[in-house]
Coordinates of C-alpha atoms in Angstrom, one line a residue:
M8 CA 74.2 112.1 95.7
M9 CA 77.2 113.8 94.1
S10 CA 79.6 112.6 96.8
S11 CA 78.6 109.3 96.2
P12 CA 80.5 106.7 93.9
P13 CA 79.6 106.9 90.2
L14 CA 78.6 103.5 90.3
V15 CA 76.3 103.9 93.7
V16 CA 75.1 106.9 91.4
L17 CA 74.2 104.9 88.3
L18 CA 72.1 102.6 90.1
Q19 CA 70.4 105.0 91.9
L20 CA 69.8 106.7 89.0
A21 CA 68.5 103.4 87.2
E22 CA 66.2 103.0 89.9
R23 CA 64.7 106.3 90.0
A24 CA 64.2 106.0 86.3
R25 CA 62.0 102.5 87.1
G26 CA 60.2 104.0 90.0
V27 CA 58.3 107.1 88.1
T28 CA 54.3 106.9 87.6
T29 CA 54.3 108.9 84.4
V30 CA 56.3 109.9 81.4
E31 CA 56.6 113.1 82.0
E32 CA 58.4 112.5 85.0
L33 CA 60.9 110.0 83.5
L34 CA 61.7 112.6 80.7
F35 CA 62.6 115.6 83.6
V36 CA 65.1 112.7 85.0
I37 CA 66.3 112.2 82.3
V38 CA 67.5 115.6 80.9
N39 CA 68.0 117.3 84.3
E40 CA 69.2 114.5 87.2
T41 CA 71.9 112.7 84.8
H42 CA 73.8 115.5 85.9
A43 CA 74.1 114.0 89.0
L44 CA 76.3 110.9 87.2
V45 CA 78.0 113.0 84.7
S46 CA 78.2 116.5 84.4
Y47 CA 77.2 118.9 81.4
R48 CA 75.8 122.4 80.4
Q49 CA 72.8 121.4 78.4
A50 CA 70.9 118.2 77.8
V51 CA 68.2 117.7 75.0
L52 CA 65.8 114.6 74.5
W53 CA 64.3 113.9 70.9
N54 CA 61.6 111.2 70.8
G55 CA 61.8 108.4 68.2
D56 CA 59.8 110.9 65.9
G57 CA 62.2 113.7 66.0
K58 CA 60.5 116.1 68.6
V59 CA 62.1 117.8 71.2
V60 CA 60.5 116.3 74.2
A61 CA 62.3 117.6 77.2
L62 CA 65.0 120.1 77.9
S63 CA 67.5 120.7 81.0
G64 CA 66.3 123.4 83.4
I65 CA 62.8 124.5 81.1
P66 CA 59.5 123.0 82.2
V67 CA 57.5 123.9 79.5
L68 CA 58.4 123.9 75.5
D69 CA 57.6 126.0 73.0
P70 CA 58.3 124.3 69.7
Q71 CA 58.4 127.9 67.8
V72 CA 61.0 129.5 69.4
P73 CA 64.3 129.7 67.5
F74 CA 66.6 126.9 70.1
I75 CA 63.8 124.3 69.2
L76 CA 63.6 124.9 65.6
W77 CA 67.6 124.4 65.2
L78 CA 67.4 121.3 67.4
Q79 CA 64.9 120.3 64.9
R80 CA 67.6 120.7 61.7
L81 CA 70.1 119.1 64.3
Y82 CA 68.0 116.3 64.6
S83 CA 67.9 115.3 60.7
Q84 CA 71.5 114.6 61.2
L85 CA 71.5 112.8 63.9
R86 CA 68.6 110.0 62.8
Q87 CA 71.1 108.9 60.0
A88 CA 73.5 108.0 62.6
P89 CA 73.9 104.5 64.0
I90 CA 72.7 103.9 67.1
E91 CA 75.1 100.9 68.5
A92 CA 77.3 103.6 70.2
P93 CA 77.5 106.9 71.8
L94 CA 78.4 109.3 69.1
Q95 CA 80.7 112.5 70.1
L96 CA 80.4 115.5 68.1
E97 CA 82.1 118.9 67.8
G98 CA 80.5 122.2 67.1
H99 CA 83.4 123.0 64.7
A100 CA 82.8 120.3 62.5
A101 CA 78.8 120.4 62.6
P102 CA 77.5 120.3 58.9
D103 CA 76.9 123.4 57.2
G104 CA 74.1 125.5 58.3
L105 CA 74.6 124.4 61.8
Q106 CA 77.8 126.1 63.3
E107 CA 76.3 129.6 63.4
G108 CA 73.4 128.1 65.7
W109 CA 75.8 126.0 67.5
E110 CA 78.3 128.5 68.1
E111 CA 75.4 131.0 69.6
W112 CA 73.3 128.1 72.0
L113 CA 75.7 125.1 72.7
P114 CA 79.3 124.8 74.2
E115 CA 81.8 123.1 72.0
H116 CA 81.7 119.6 72.5
A117 CA 78.6 117.0 73.0
L118 CA 77.8 113.4 73.0
A119 CA 74.4 111.8 71.6
I120 CA 73.1 108.6 73.0
A121 CA 70.3 106.6 71.6
L122 CA 68.0 105.2 73.9
K123 CA 66.7 102.1 72.6
V124 CA 65.3 98.7 73.6
G125 CA 66.9 96.2 71.2
D126 CA 66.6 97.4 67.3
K127 CA 63.8 99.8 68.7
K128 CA 64.8 103.3 69.0
L129 CA 63.0 105.4 71.3
G130 CA 65.1 108.6 71.2
W131 CA 68.2 110.5 71.4
L132 CA 69.5 112.1 74.7
F133 CA 71.8 114.7 73.4
L134 CA 74.3 116.1 76.0
A135 CA 76.6 119.1 75.6
R136 CA 79.7 121.3 77.5
E137 CA 82.7 123.0 77.4
L138 CA 85.1 119.6 77.9
P139 CA 85.3 116.4 75.6
F140 CA 83.6 113.6 77.3
E141 CA 85.9 110.7 78.6
L142 CA 85.6 107.3 77.8
A143 CA 84.5 106.3 81.4
E144 CA 82.1 109.0 81.7
I145 CA 81.0 107.6 78.0
E146 CA 80.6 103.8 79.2
L147 CA 78.7 104.9 82.6
L148 CA 76.4 107.1 80.2
N149 CA 75.7 104.1 77.5
Y150 CA 74.7 101.9 80.6
L151 CA 72.7 104.3 82.3
A152 CA 70.5 105.1 78.6
G153 CA 69.6 101.4 78.4
A154 CA 67.8 101.7 81.8
Y155 CA 66.4 104.6 80.9
G156 CA 65.2 102.9 77.4
H157 CA 63.8 100.0 79.3
A158 CA 62.0 102.2 81.3
W159 CA 60.5 104.7 78.3
M160 CA 59.2 101.5 76.9
C161 CA 57.3 100.2 79.6
H162 CA 55.6 103.6 80.1
L163 CA 54.5 103.3 76.2
G164 CA 53.4 100.1 76.9
R165 CA 51.2 101.3 79.7
V166 CA 49.6 103.9 77.3
K167 CA 49.1 101.1 74.8
Q168 CA 47.2 98.7 76.8
A169 CA 44.2 100.7 75.7
W170 CA 41.8 98.0 73.6
W171 CA 42.5 99.9 70.4
H172 CA 45.9 99.5 70.3
Q173 CA 46.4 95.8 71.6
P174 CA 46.9 93.8 68.8
I175 CA 44.4 91.9 67.0
P176 CA 44.9 88.4 66.1
R177 CA 44.4 87.4 62.7
R178 CA 41.3 84.9 62.8
K179 CA 39.7 87.8 65.0
K180 CA 40.3 90.2 62.2
L181 CA 38.7 87.5 59.8
L182 CA 35.9 87.2 61.8
F183 CA 35.5 90.6 62.1
F184 CA 35.4 91.6 58.6
I185 CA 32.9 88.4 58.0
L186 CA 30.7 89.9 60.6
F187 CA 31.0 93.3 59.4
G188 CA 30.1 92.4 55.9
L189 CA 27.1 90.4 57.1
I190 CA 26.1 93.8 58.7
L191 CA 26.3 95.6 55.7
F192 CA 24.4 93.3 53.9
W193 CA 21.9 93.4 56.2
R194 CA 18.0 94.4 55.0
V195 CA 16.3 97.2 56.7
P196 CA 13.6 99.0 55.3
L197 CA 14.0 102.5 53.7
T198 CA 12.5 105.4 56.2
L199 CA 11.4 108.8 55.2
L200 CA 10.0 111.8 57.9
A201 CA 7.1 113.7 57.2
P202 CA 4.9 116.3 58.9
A203 CA 1.1 114.6 59.7
E204 CA -1.9 115.6 61.3
I205 CA -5.4 113.8 62.4
V206 CA -8.1 114.4 59.5
P207 CA -11.5 113.8 59.0
I208 CA -12.1 110.9 56.6
Q209 CA -14.8 112.1 54.9
P210 CA -15.9 115.6 56.3
E211 CA -18.6 117.4 54.6
V212 CA -17.5 121.0 53.4
V213 CA -20.1 123.9 53.7
R214 CA -20.0 126.7 51.4
A215 CA -21.6 129.5 50.5
P216 CA -24.7 128.9 48.5
M217 CA -24.7 132.1 46.6
D218 CA -22.8 135.7 46.9
G219 CA -23.6 137.5 50.3
V220 CA -22.7 138.6 53.5
V221 CA -22.5 136.4 56.2
L222 CA -24.8 137.7 58.9
R223 CA -24.7 135.3 62.1
F224 CA -23.3 132.0 62.9
H225 CA -25.7 129.3 64.9
V226 CA -23.0 127.4 65.9
Q227 CA -19.5 127.6 67.4
P228 CA -16.1 125.5 66.6
N229 CA -16.0 122.1 68.0
D230 CA -19.8 122.4 68.7
P231 CA -21.7 118.8 67.8
I232 CA -23.8 119.1 64.9
Q233 CA -27.3 117.2 64.0
V234 CA -28.7 117.2 60.4
G235 CA -30.9 119.8 59.5
Q236 CA -29.4 122.1 62.2
P237 CA -28.9 125.4 61.4
L238 CA -25.0 126.7 60.9
F239 CA -25.2 130.1 59.9
D240 CA -27.0 132.8 57.8
L241 CA -26.6 135.2 55.0
D242 CA -27.8 138.9 55.2
D243 CA -31.2 138.2 53.4
T244 CA -32.5 142.2 53.4
T245 CA -31.9 142.6 49.7
L246 CA -33.7 139.3 48.8
K247 CA -36.7 140.3 51.1
S248 CA -36.9 143.8 49.2
R249 CA -36.7 141.7 46.0
L250 CA -39.4 139.0 47.0
E251 CA -41.8 141.6 48.3
V252 CA -41.6 143.5 44.9
A253 CA -41.8 140.7 42.8
E254 CA -45.2 139.4 44.5
K255 CA -46.5 142.8 44.2
S256 CA -45.9 142.4 40.4
F257 CA -46.9 138.8 40.4
T258 CA -50.3 140.1 41.8
I259 CA -50.5 143.0 39.8
S260 CA -49.9 140.8 36.2
E261 CA -52.6 138.4 37.9
S262 CA -55.2 141.1 38.1
E263 CA -54.7 142.0 34.7
Y264 CA -55.2 138.9 33.6
K265 CA -58.3 138.4 35.1
I266 CA -59.7 141.4 34.1
T267 CA -58.7 141.0 30.4
S268 CA -60.0 137.6 30.5
Q269 CA -64.1 139.3 31.9
L270 CA -63.4 141.8 29.2
A271 CA -62.8 139.2 26.4
L272 CA -66.4 137.6 27.2
Q273 CA -67.7 140.8 25.7
D274 CA -65.1 142.4 23.4
P275 CA -63.2 139.5 21.1
R276 CA -60.4 142.0 20.5
S277 CA -59.3 141.8 24.4
K278 CA -58.9 137.9 23.8
T279 CA -55.1 138.8 22.1
Q280 CA -54.1 140.3 25.0
L281 CA -54.4 137.1 27.5
A282 CA -51.5 135.2 26.1
I283 CA -49.3 138.0 26.9
L284 CA -51.0 138.5 30.1
A285 CA -50.8 135.0 31.5
G286 CA -47.2 134.7 30.2
R287 CA -46.2 137.7 32.3
A288 CA -48.0 136.6 35.0
E289 CA -46.2 133.5 35.3
E290 CA -42.6 135.1 34.8
K291 CA -44.2 137.2 38.0
Q292 CA -44.4 133.7 39.8
L293 CA -41.3 132.2 38.7
E294 CA -39.4 134.9 39.9
A295 CA -41.1 135.0 42.9
D296 CA -40.6 131.5 43.8
G297 CA -37.1 131.6 43.0
L298 CA -36.3 134.4 45.5
R299 CA -37.9 132.4 48.0
D300 CA -35.9 129.7 47.3
L301 CA -32.5 131.9 47.6
L302 CA -34.0 133.2 50.7
A303 CA -34.3 129.7 51.9
R304 CA -31.2 129.1 51.2
S305 CA -29.6 131.7 52.8
R306 CA -29.9 130.1 56.0
V307 CA -27.5 127.3 55.8
K308 CA -28.2 123.9 57.1
A309 CA -26.1 120.8 57.7
S310 CA -26.6 117.7 56.0
Q311 CA -24.3 115.0 58.2
S312 CA -23.6 114.7 62.1
G313 CA -20.4 115.6 63.6
I314 CA -18.6 118.2 64.9
A315 CA -18.0 122.0 63.1
L316 CA -14.7 122.9 62.2
F317 CA -13.8 126.4 61.4
S318 CA -12.2 129.5 62.6
D319 CA -13.3 132.3 64.8
P320 CA -17.3 133.1 64.2
Q321 CA -16.9 136.9 64.8
S322 CA -14.1 136.9 61.9
W323 CA -16.9 135.9 59.3
I324 CA -19.9 138.2 60.6
G325 CA -19.9 141.1 58.3
R326 CA -17.7 139.3 55.5
P327 CA -19.1 139.1 52.1
V328 CA -18.5 135.6 50.2
Q329 CA -18.7 134.3 46.9
T330 CA -20.9 131.3 45.6
G331 CA -18.6 128.4 46.6
E332 CA -16.6 129.7 49.0
R333 CA -15.6 127.1 52.1
I334 CA -17.1 128.6 55.2
L335 CA -16.8 125.3 57.7
T336 CA -16.1 121.8 58.0
I337 CA -18.2 119.0 59.6
A338 CA -16.9 115.4 60.6
E339 CA -17.1 112.8 62.3
E340 CA -15.1 112.7 65.3
R341 CA -14.2 108.8 65.2
Q342 CA -14.2 108.6 61.7
I343 CA -10.5 110.1 61.4
E344 CA -7.3 109.1 59.5
V345 CA -3.3 110.5 59.2
E346 CA -2.1 113.0 56.5
A347 CA 1.3 113.5 55.8
W348 CA 3.0 115.7 53.4
P349 CA 6.5 113.8 52.7
A350 CA 8.7 116.8 50.7
A351 CA 9.1 115.7 46.7
G352 CA 12.5 115.9 47.1
A353 CA 13.0 112.8 49.5
L354 CA 10.0 110.4 48.3
I355 CA 11.2 106.6 48.2
P356 CA 9.8 103.9 46.7
L357 CA 6.6 103.1 48.8
P358 CA 4.8 99.8 48.4
K359 CA 0.9 99.1 48.6
E360 CA -0.3 100.0 52.1
A361 CA 3.1 100.8 53.3
S362 CA 4.0 100.9 57.3
V363 CA 3.5 104.2 58.7
T364 CA 4.0 105.3 62.5
L365 CA 3.1 108.3 63.7
F366 CA 4.8 110.4 66.4
L367 CA 2.4 113.1 68.0
N368 CA 3.9 116.4 69.6
I369 CA 1.8 115.7 72.8
D370 CA 2.7 112.5 72.9
P371 CA 5.6 110.9 71.3
L372 CA 6.5 108.3 73.1
H373 CA 3.3 106.5 72.4
P374 CA 3.6 106.3 68.5
R375 CA 0.7 105.1 66.4
A376 CA 0.5 102.4 63.7
A377 CA -1.1 103.1 60.3
H378 CA -0.8 102.1 56.6
M379 CA -0.6 103.8 53.9
R380 CA -4.5 104.2 51.8
L381 CA -3.2 106.8 49.2
L382 CA -0.3 109.0 48.1
S383 CA -1.0 111.2 45.5
Y384 CA 0.8 111.3 42.0
E385 CA 1.8 114.9 42.1
S386 CA 3.3 117.0 44.0
T387 CA 1.4 120.4 45.1
V388 CA 2.9 123.6 46.7
R389 CA 2.0 123.5 50.4
P390 CA 1.0 127.2 52.6
D391 CA 4.7 126.9 53.5
G392 CA 6.5 127.1 50.5
T393 CA 7.7 123.7 50.6
V394 CA 6.3 121.1 47.4
A395 CA 5.2 117.6 48.9
H396 CA 3.2 114.9 48.0
Q397 CA -0.2 114.1 50.0
L398 CA -0.6 111.0 51.8
R399 CA -3.3 109.1 53.5
A400 CA -2.6 106.6 56.2
T401 CA -5.6 104.0 57.6
L402 CA -4.9 104.2 61.4
Q403 CA -5.0 100.4 62.5
E404 CA -5.7 101.2 66.4
R405 CA -8.6 103.8 67.5
G406 CA -6.9 104.2 70.9
D407 CA -8.3 105.2 74.0
P408 CA -9.3 108.3 74.6
P409 CA -10.0 108.9 70.8
L410 CA -7.7 111.0 68.9
R411 CA -8.7 114.3 68.5
L412 CA -9.0 116.1 65.3
G413 CA -5.9 118.7 64.5
L414 CA -3.4 117.4 66.3
R415 CA 0.0 117.3 64.6
G416 CA 3.2 115.6 64.5
I417 CA 5.5 113.5 62.4
A418 CA 5.6 110.5 60.3
R419 CA 7.9 107.6 59.6
I420 CA 7.5 106.3 56.4
E421 CA 8.9 102.9 55.4
G422 CA 9.6 101.8 52.3
E423 CA 11.2 98.8 50.3
R424 CA 14.3 96.9 52.5
V425 CA 17.4 97.1 50.9
S426 CA 20.9 96.5 52.2
L427 CA 22.5 98.5 55.2
F428 CA 25.4 99.3 53.3
W429 CA 22.9 101.4 50.7
W430 CA 20.8 102.5 53.3
I431 CA 24.1 104.3 54.5
I432 CA 25.5 105.9 50.9
R433 CA 22.4 106.4 49.3
R434 CA 21.7 109.9 50.5
P435 CA 25.6 110.9 49.7
V436 CA 25.7 109.5 46.4
A437 CA 22.3 111.1 45.6
M438 CA 24.2 114.6 46.6
V439 CA 27.3 113.7 44.6
R440 CA 25.2 112.9 41.7
Q441 CA 23.5 116.7 41.8
W442 CA 26.5 118.0 42.5
L443 CA 28.5 116.6 39.6
G444 CA 25.1 116.4 37.0
W445 CA 25.4 112.9 36.7

C-alpha cells in the first residue's frame, strides 16, 4: 500500500472504513492504517464526549494511566476549536499546563481533524510527528476524515436501531401517556397475605373436670368419636379411698341414729340427740354422694361425635392437670373453615364478607375460595411473637376429597378497590410517614 499513489491509498482506506463490521475495527483502522496515507508517530482518537477511544499501537486502553489523563486535558482545549478545517498544533505553543506533558509524550507538530457528518461532530483525530504537515497531506486527511465520519455514523446508527433508541412519533407518545394514565387509574383490589389453617367450625373442647393426674386414654389422635364414648380417665385411687371412708362414716352415723331413736321411746332425754345424729348422718350421706359423683366424673366421656384432636397420649399419662385445663378437642371432620392471622401492621380496610383465597402448602396450584365470616376487633400476640388479628372465613366449596383439619397455607384477602397508582405507592408512602413521623 505504501508504494501506491496517495489517491489510490485514500480510496482504499475509505473503502476499508466502509467495509468493517464493528465499531472497534473501524477505530483501529482510523488510528493505525491511516499511516499508509500520511506518516505520523502517534495517533489519538476522541469520541464526541471527549473520551479517548483509540490509540495507535495500543490494543487495550487503561483510562487511569497518566498519558490518557493528560490527553483528556488536551481535549478540553480542542473541543472549543472550530470543526470546519483541520487544526495545526505545535508543542511550544501549547497552553500553560500542557507543555510539559507534550514534551514528554508527543513530538513537536500535530494535526487535529474533526470527524463529523454535516454539523454533527463525532470526535477528533489527533496525529503527531516531528515534521510539520504539508498542505497536500492536510487536504488528503481532511477528505479521509469525511469518509471516516460517515462510516462511524453508520455504525452508531446500527447501535441505535434497537426499539428503545428509535424516535417515537408525537401522536404515539400522546397515545402512550393516555393509556398509561388510564392504567394508573384502573381499579384493583387491595390485598394482603396471612398464614392460614383449616380449623373446625364448632369444636368441643374437652377439659379436666377436676384436679388430678391423667391415668389412661381410651382413644388415640384422629380416632372417630361417638357420643358417650369414654375418652380418658383421671387417677381415682384417692377418690375411692375417700368414698370408702365416707360410706363407713355414713353407716356408723346411721346406726347411731337408729339406736338413739329406739332409746328415745324409753328415755325422753335421748330425744334431744336425735336431731344432731340425723344431721350428721345426712352430712355423711351428702359427702359420699359427692365423692361418687367425682368418681364418675373421673372417666371423661364425649358429648358430641367427631374426631379426636390432641397430641401424643403418652405425654399426658401421669401428668397432673388442673380443673378446666384443655386436654383434647372433638371436631366434626366436615364442619371446617379457614382461620387466618393477618398482621396488625398490614391490615387493610375489609368489606363485609371479603373474598379470601386459600393456597394450601400441599396443593398450591388449586386455590380454595372462601368469604370472610369474622374479623377480631383486637389483635393478639401469637405463639411466634407476632401481633395479628384473627380472621375466620367460610369455604365456598368443600372439594373432593374434603380438606383435612390442620392443613396449612397462605390466605390472600381482598379489600376495597383502589386505583393502581395508589396500590403502587401505598406502602412506600406509609414507610415514609413512619420514618418522618408525619
